[in-house]
CSV table of C-alpha atoms in Angstrom, one decimal:
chain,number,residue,atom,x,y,z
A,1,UNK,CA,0.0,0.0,0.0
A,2,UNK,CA,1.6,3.3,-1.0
A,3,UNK,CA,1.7,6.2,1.5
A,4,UNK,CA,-1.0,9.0,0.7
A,5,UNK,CA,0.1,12.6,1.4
A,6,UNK,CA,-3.8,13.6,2.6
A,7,UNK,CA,-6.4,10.5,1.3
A,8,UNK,CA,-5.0,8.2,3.9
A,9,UNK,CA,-4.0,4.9,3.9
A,10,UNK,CA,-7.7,3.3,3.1
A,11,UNK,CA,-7.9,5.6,0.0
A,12,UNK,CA,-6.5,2.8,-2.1
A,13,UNK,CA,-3.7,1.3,-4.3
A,14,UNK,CA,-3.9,3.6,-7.0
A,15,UNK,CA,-2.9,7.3,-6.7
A,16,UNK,CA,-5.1,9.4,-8.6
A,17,UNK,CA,-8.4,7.5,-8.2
A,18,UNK,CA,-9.4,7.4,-4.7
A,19,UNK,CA,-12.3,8.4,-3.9
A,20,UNK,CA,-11.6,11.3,-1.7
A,21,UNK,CA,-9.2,13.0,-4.0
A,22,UNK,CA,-9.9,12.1,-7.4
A,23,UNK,CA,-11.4,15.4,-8.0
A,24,UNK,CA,-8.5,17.1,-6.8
A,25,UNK,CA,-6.5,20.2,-8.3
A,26,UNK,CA,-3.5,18.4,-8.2
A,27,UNK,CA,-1.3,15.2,-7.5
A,28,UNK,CA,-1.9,13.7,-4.3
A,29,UNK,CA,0.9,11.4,-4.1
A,30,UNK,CA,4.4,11.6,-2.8
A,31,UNK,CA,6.1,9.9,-6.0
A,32,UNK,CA,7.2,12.3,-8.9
A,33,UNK,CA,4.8,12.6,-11.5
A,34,UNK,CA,5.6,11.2,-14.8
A,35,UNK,CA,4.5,12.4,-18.4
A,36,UNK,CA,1.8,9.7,-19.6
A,37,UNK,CA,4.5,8.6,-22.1
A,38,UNK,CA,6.8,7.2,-18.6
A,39,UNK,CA,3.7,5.3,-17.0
A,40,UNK,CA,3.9,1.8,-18.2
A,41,UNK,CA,0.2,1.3,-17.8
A,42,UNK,CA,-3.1,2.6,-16.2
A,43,UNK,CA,-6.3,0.7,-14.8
A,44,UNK,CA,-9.9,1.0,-16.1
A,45,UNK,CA,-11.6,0.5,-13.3
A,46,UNK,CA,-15.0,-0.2,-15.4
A,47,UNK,CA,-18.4,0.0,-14.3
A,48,UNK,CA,-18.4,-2.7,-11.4
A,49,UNK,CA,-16.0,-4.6,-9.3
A,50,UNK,CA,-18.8,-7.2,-8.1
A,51,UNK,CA,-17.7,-10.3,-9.5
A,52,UNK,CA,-21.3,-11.4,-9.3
A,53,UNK,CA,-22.4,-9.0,-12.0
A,54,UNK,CA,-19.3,-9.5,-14.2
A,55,UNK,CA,-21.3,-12.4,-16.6
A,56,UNK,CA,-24.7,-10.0,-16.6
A,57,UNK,CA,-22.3,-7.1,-18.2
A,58,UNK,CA,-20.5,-9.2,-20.4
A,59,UNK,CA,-23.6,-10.6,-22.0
A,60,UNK,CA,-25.3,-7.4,-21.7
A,61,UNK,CA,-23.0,-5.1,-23.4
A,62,UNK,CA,-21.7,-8.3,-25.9
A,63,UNK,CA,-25.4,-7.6,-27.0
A,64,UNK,CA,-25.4,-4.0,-27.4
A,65,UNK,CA,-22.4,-4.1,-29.4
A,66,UNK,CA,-23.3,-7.0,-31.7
A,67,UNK,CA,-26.7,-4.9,-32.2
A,68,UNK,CA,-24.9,-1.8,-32.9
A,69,UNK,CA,-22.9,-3.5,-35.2
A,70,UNK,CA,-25.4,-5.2,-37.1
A,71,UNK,CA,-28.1,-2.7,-36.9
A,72,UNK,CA,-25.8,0.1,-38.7
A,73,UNK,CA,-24.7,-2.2,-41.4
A,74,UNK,CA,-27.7,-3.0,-42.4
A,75,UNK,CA,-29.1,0.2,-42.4
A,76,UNK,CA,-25.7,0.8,-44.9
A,77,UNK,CA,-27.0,-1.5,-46.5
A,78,UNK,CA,-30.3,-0.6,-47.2
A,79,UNK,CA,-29.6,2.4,-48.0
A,80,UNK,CA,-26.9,1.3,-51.0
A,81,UNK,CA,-29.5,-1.3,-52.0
A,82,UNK,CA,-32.8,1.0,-52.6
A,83,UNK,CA,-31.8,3.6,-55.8
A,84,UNK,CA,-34.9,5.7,-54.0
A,85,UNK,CA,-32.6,6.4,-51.0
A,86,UNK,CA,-29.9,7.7,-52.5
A,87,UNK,CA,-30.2,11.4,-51.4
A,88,UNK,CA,-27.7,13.8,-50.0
A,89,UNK,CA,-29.5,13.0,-46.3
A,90,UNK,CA,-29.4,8.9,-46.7
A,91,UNK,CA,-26.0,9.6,-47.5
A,92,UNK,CA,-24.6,11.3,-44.7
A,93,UNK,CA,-26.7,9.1,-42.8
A,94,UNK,CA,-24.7,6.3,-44.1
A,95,UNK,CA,-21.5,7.6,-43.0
A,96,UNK,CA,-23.1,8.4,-39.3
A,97,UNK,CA,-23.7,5.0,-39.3
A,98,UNK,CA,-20.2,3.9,-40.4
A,99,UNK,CA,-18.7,6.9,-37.8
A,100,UNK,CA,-21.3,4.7,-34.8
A,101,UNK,CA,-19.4,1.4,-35.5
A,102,UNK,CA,-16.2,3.1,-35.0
A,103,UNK,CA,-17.5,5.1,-32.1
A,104,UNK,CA,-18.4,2.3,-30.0
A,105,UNK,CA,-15.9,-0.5,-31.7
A,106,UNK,CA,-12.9,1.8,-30.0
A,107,UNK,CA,-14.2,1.1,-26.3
A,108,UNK,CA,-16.8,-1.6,-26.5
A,109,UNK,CA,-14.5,-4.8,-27.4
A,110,UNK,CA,-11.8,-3.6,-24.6
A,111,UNK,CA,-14.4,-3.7,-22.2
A,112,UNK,CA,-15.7,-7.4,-23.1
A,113,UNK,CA,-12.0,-8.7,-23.5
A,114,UNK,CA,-11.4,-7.0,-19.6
A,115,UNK,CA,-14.5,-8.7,-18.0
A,116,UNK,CA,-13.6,-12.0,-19.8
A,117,UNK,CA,-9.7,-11.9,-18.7
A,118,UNK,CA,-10.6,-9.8,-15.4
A,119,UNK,CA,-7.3,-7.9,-16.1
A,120,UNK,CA,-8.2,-4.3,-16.4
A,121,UNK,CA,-4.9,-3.0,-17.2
A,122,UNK,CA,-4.1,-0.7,-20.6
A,123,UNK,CA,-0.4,0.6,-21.5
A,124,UNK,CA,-0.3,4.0,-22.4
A,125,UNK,CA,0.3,3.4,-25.6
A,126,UNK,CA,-3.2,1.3,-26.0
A,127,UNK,CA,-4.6,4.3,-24.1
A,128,UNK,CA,-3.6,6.9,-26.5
A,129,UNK,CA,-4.2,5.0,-29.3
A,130,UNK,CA,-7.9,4.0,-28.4
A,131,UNK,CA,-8.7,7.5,-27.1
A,132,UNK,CA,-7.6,8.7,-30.6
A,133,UNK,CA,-10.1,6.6,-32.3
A,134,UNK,CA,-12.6,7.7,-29.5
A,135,UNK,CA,-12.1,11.2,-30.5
A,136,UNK,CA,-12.1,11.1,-33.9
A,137,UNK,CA,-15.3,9.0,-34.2
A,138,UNK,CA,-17.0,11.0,-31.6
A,139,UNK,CA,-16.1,14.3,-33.3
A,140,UNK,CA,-17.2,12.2,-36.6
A,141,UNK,CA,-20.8,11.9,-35.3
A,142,UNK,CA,-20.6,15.8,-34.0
A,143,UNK,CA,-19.6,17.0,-37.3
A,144,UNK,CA,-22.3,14.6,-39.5
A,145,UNK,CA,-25.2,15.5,-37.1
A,146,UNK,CA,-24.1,19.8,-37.5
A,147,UNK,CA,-24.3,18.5,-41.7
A,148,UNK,CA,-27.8,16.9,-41.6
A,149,UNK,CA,-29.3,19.8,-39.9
A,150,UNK,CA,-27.6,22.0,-42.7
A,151,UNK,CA,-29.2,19.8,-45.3
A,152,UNK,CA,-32.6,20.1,-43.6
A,153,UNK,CA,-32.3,23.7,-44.0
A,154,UNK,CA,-31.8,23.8,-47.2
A,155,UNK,CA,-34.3,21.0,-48.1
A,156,UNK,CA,-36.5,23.2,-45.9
A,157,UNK,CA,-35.8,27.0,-46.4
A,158,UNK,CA,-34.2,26.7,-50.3
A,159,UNK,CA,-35.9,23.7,-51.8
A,160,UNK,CA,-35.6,25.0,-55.2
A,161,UNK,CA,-32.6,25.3,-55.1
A,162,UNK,CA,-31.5,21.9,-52.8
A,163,UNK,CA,-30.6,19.8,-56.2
A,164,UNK,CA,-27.6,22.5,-56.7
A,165,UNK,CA,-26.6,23.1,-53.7
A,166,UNK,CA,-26.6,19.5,-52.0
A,167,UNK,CA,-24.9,17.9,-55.3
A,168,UNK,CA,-22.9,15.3,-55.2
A,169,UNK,CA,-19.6,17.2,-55.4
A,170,UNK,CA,-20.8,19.3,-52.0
A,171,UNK,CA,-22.2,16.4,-50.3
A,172,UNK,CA,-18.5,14.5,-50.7
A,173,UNK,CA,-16.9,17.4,-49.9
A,174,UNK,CA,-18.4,18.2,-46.2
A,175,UNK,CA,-17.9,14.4,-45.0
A,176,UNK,CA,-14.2,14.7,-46.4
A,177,UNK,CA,-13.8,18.4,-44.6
A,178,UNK,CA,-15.7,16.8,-41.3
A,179,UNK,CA,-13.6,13.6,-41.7
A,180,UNK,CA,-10.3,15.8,-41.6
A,181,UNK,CA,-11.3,18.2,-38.5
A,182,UNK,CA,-12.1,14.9,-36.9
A,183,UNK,CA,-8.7,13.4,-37.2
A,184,UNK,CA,-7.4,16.8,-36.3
A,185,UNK,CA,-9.0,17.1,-33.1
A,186,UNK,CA,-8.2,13.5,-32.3
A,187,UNK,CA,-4.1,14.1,-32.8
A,188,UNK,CA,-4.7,17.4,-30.8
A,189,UNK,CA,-6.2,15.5,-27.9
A,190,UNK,CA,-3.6,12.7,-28.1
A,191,UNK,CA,-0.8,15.3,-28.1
A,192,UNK,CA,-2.8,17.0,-24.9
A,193,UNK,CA,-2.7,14.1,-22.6
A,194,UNK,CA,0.3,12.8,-23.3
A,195,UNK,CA,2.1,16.1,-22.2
A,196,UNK,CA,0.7,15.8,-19.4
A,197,UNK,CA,2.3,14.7,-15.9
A,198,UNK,CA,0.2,11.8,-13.8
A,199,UNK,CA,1.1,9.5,-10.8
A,200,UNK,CA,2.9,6.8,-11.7
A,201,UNK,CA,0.0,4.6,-11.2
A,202,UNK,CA,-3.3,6.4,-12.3
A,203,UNK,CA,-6.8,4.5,-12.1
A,204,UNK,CA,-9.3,6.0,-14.5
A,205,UNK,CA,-12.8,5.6,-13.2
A,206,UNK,CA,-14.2,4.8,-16.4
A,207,UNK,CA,-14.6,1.4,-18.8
A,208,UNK,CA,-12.1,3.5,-22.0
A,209,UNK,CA,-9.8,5.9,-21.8
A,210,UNK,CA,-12.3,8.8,-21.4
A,211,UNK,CA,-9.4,12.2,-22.1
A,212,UNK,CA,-12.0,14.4,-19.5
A,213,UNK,CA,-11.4,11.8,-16.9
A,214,UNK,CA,-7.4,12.3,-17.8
A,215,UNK,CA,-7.6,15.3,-17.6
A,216,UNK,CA,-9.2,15.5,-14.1
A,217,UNK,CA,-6.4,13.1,-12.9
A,218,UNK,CA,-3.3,14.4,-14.5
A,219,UNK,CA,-1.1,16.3,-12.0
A,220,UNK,CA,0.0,19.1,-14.3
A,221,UNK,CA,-3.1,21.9,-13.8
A,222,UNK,CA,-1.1,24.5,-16.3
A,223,UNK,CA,-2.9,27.5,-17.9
A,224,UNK,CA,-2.0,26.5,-21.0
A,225,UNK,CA,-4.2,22.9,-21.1
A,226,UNK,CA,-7.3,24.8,-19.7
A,227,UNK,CA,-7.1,27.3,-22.6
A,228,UNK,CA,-6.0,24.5,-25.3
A,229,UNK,CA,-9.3,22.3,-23.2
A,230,UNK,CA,-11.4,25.5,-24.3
A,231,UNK,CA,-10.7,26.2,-27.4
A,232,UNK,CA,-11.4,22.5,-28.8
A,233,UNK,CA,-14.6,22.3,-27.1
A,234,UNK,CA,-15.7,26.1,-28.4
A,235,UNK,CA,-14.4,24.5,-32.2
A,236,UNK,CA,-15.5,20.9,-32.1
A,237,UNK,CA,-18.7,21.7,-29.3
A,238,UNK,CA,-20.1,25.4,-29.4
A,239,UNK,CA,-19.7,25.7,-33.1
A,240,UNK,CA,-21.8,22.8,-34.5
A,241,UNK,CA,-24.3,22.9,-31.6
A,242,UNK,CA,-24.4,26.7,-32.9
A,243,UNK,CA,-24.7,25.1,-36.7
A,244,UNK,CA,-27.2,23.0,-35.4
A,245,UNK,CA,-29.5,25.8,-33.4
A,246,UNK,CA,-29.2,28.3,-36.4
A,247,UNK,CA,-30.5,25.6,-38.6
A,248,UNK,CA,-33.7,24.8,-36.7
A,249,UNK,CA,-34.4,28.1,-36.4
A,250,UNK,CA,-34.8,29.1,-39.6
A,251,UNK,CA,-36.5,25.4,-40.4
A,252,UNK,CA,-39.0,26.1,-37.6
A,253,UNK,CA,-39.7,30.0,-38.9
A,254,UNK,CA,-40.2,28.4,-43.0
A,255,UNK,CA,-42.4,25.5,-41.5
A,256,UNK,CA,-44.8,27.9,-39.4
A,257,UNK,CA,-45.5,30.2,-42.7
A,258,UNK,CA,-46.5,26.8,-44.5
A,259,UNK,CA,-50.2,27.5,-44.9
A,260,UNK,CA,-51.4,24.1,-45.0
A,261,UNK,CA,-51.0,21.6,-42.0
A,262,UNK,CA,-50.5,18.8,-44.2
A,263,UNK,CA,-47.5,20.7,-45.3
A,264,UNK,CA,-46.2,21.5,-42.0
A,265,UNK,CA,-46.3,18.1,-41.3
A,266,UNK,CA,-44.2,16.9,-44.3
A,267,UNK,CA,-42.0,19.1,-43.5
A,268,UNK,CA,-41.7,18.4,-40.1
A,269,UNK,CA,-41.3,15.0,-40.7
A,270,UNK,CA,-38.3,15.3,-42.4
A,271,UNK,CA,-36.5,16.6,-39.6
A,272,UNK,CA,-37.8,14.3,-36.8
A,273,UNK,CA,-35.7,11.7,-36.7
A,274,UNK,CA,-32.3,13.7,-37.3
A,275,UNK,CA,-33.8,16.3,-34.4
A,276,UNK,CA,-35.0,12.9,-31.9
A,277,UNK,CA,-31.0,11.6,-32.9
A,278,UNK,CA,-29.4,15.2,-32.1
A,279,UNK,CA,-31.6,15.6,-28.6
A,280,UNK,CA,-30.3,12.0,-27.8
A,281,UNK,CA,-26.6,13.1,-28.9
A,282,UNK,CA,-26.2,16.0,-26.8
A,283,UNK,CA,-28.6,15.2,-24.0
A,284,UNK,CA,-26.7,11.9,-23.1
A,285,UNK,CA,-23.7,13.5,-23.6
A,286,UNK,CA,-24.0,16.9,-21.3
A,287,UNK,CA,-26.0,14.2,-18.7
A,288,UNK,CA,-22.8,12.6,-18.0
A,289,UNK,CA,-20.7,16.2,-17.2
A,290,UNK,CA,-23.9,17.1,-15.3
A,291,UNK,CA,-24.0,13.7,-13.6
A,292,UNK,CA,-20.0,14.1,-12.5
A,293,UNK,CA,-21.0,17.2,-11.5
A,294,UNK,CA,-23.9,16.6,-9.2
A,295,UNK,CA,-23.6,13.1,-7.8
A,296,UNK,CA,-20.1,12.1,-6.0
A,297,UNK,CA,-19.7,8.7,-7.0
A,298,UNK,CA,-17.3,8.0,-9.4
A,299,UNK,CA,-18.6,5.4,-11.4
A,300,UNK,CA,-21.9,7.7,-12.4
A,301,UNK,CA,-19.7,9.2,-14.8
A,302,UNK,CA,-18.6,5.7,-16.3
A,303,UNK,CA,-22.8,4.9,-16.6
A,304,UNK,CA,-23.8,8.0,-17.7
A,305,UNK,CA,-21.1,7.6,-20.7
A,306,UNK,CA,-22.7,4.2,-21.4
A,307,UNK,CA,-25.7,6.2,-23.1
A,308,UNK,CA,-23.7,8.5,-25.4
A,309,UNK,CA,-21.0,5.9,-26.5
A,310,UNK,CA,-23.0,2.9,-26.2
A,311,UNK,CA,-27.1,3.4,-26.5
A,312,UNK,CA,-26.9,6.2,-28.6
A,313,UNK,CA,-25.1,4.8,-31.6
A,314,UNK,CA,-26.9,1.3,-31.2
A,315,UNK,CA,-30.5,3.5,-31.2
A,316,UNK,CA,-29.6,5.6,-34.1
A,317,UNK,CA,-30.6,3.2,-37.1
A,318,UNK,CA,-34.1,1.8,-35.7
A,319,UNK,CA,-34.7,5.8,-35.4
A,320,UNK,CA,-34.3,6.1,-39.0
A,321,UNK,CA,-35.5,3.5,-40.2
A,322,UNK,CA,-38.9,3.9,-38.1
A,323,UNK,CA,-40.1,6.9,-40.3
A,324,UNK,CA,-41.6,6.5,-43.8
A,325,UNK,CA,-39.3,7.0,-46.7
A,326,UNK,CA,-41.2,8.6,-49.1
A,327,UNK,CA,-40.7,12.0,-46.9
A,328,UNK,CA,-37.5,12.0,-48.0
A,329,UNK,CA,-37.9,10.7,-51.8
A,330,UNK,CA,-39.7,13.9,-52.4
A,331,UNK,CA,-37.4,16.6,-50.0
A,332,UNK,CA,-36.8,19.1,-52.2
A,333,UNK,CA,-40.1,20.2,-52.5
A,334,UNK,CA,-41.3,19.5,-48.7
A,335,UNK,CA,-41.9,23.4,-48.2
A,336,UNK,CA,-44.4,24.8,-49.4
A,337,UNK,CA,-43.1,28.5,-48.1
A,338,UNK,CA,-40.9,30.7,-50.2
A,339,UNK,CA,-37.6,30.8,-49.8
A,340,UNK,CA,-35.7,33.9,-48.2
């Protein structure tokens, strides 16, 4: 048992997650912190030690995955299959549904191999690397989701002039730009966390390397990560929810000048299941910040995250494939309002 500096010696064996100082300002114990690249591994300390419940997860989150899985490829492959469903919004659907396997195939299968093996340990280098892909395919989904509600508004608010504007040359073009801010604010987290300093043993309360939880436990509280912390989430977070508000409030103005309510409602329908997806996106996602926040047990943060990186992508295809497809075979002429 190492010697705590102020948790005490029943705080536990790892420094940086017990539970009376994880949410410390700084390093705890009295060994020199090392940069993330010097600490030869970390523990995930999941969502449950209870050996008991170890089998329940495994089969439960085995089956998740595999529906996740499954469920998105077959919406791919629907969509590739049915010539009436190859529009600008199936298509960026699509790729949403390619971004959710990669989104949950970067924690998901580390999870089921550490309840199988009960050996919960990850190098750095695994760390990195899977927060990486966690990044980029989270940012992926950010990025689509801001893209479909720009497509909406233009199906909406321009519908004369959708054909031209969401061509196939523009439509390529915004998954390729979304795909490369992506990967750049994946490198830029990876280079974050691993100049940072931690404990040379660091327990992350979480099932994946989650980089807010490594941020809350790295030793190193310099100015300079808080502003670099701020900036990517004003980029990659305030600017598509921003997008994303903009859009819907010029959809909702052009849908309330529709005179007919048969109108309104083709249009609306259009942009309920991207707007149920979005709600379920962000909601999930600020729940788990909020649920850090408020309750002081640490593995609420690792349950909340279960809905965002887990639920969420496995829920997204059986949204869109619940609503009829013929809203969408006729989109650009689903408002009957003039455009601005």
């Amino acid at each position: 048992m190492q010697d705590w500096e102020s948790c005490g010696p029943s705080a536990g064996p790892f420094c940086g997650c017990p539970p009376a100082c994880l949410k410390a300002s700084r390093c705890l114990c009295n060994l020199e912190p090392q940069n993330l690249t010097d600490t030869s591994e970390l523990l995930l300390l999941g969502l449950s030690e209870d050996p008991e419940l170890q089998p329940f997860l495994f089969g439960l989150f085995l089956s998740m995955y595999m529906i996740t899985v499954v469920g998105n490829l077959f919406f791919i492959l629907a969509v590739s299959s049915d010539p009436h469903l190859h529009t600008p919004m199936y298509f960026f659907l699509s790729n949403l549904s390619l971004a959710d396997i990669g989104f949950t195939s970067a924690t998901i299968p580390k999870m089921l191999l550490d309840i199988h093996t009960h050996h919960r340990i990850i190098s750095y280098v695994d760390c990195l690397i899977q927060l990486s892909f966690f990044v980029f395919f989270g940012c992926m989904d950010n990025l689509l989701l801001t893209v479909m509600a720009y497509d909406r508004f233009v199906a909406i608010c321009h519908p004369l002039h959708y054909p031209v504007i969401m061509n196939s040359y523009h439509c390529n073009l915004l998954v390729l730009v979304s795909c490369c801010l992506s990967l750049l604010d994946s490198q830029l987290h990876c280079l974050m966390v691993s100049q940072l300093t931690f404990c040379p043993e660091v327990g992350i309360p979480q099932f994946f390397c989650d980089p807010s939880e490594l941020l809350n436990l790295a030793c190193s509280g310099t100015i300079t990560k808080n502003i670099l912390v701020y900036c990517i989430a004003a980029m990659y977070g305030g600017g598509p929810i921003s997008g994303i508000l903009f859009s819907y409030t010029r959809i909702v103005s052009s849908i309330l000048r529709i005179p007919s309510s048969d109108g309104k409602y083709k249009a609306f329908s259009t942009c309920s299941s991207h707007l149920s997806v979005v709600l379920l996106f962000y909601g999930t996602g600020m729940g788990v910040y909020l649920s850090s926040v408020i309750s002081p047990s640490l593995r609420s943060g690792a349950v909340a995250s279960v809905m965002y990186s887990v639920v969420t992508p496995m829920l997204n295809p059986f949204i869109y494939r619940s609503r009829p497809c013929a809203a969408l075979r006729t989109e650009p002429n689903v408002s009957l309002a003039p455009p601005d």
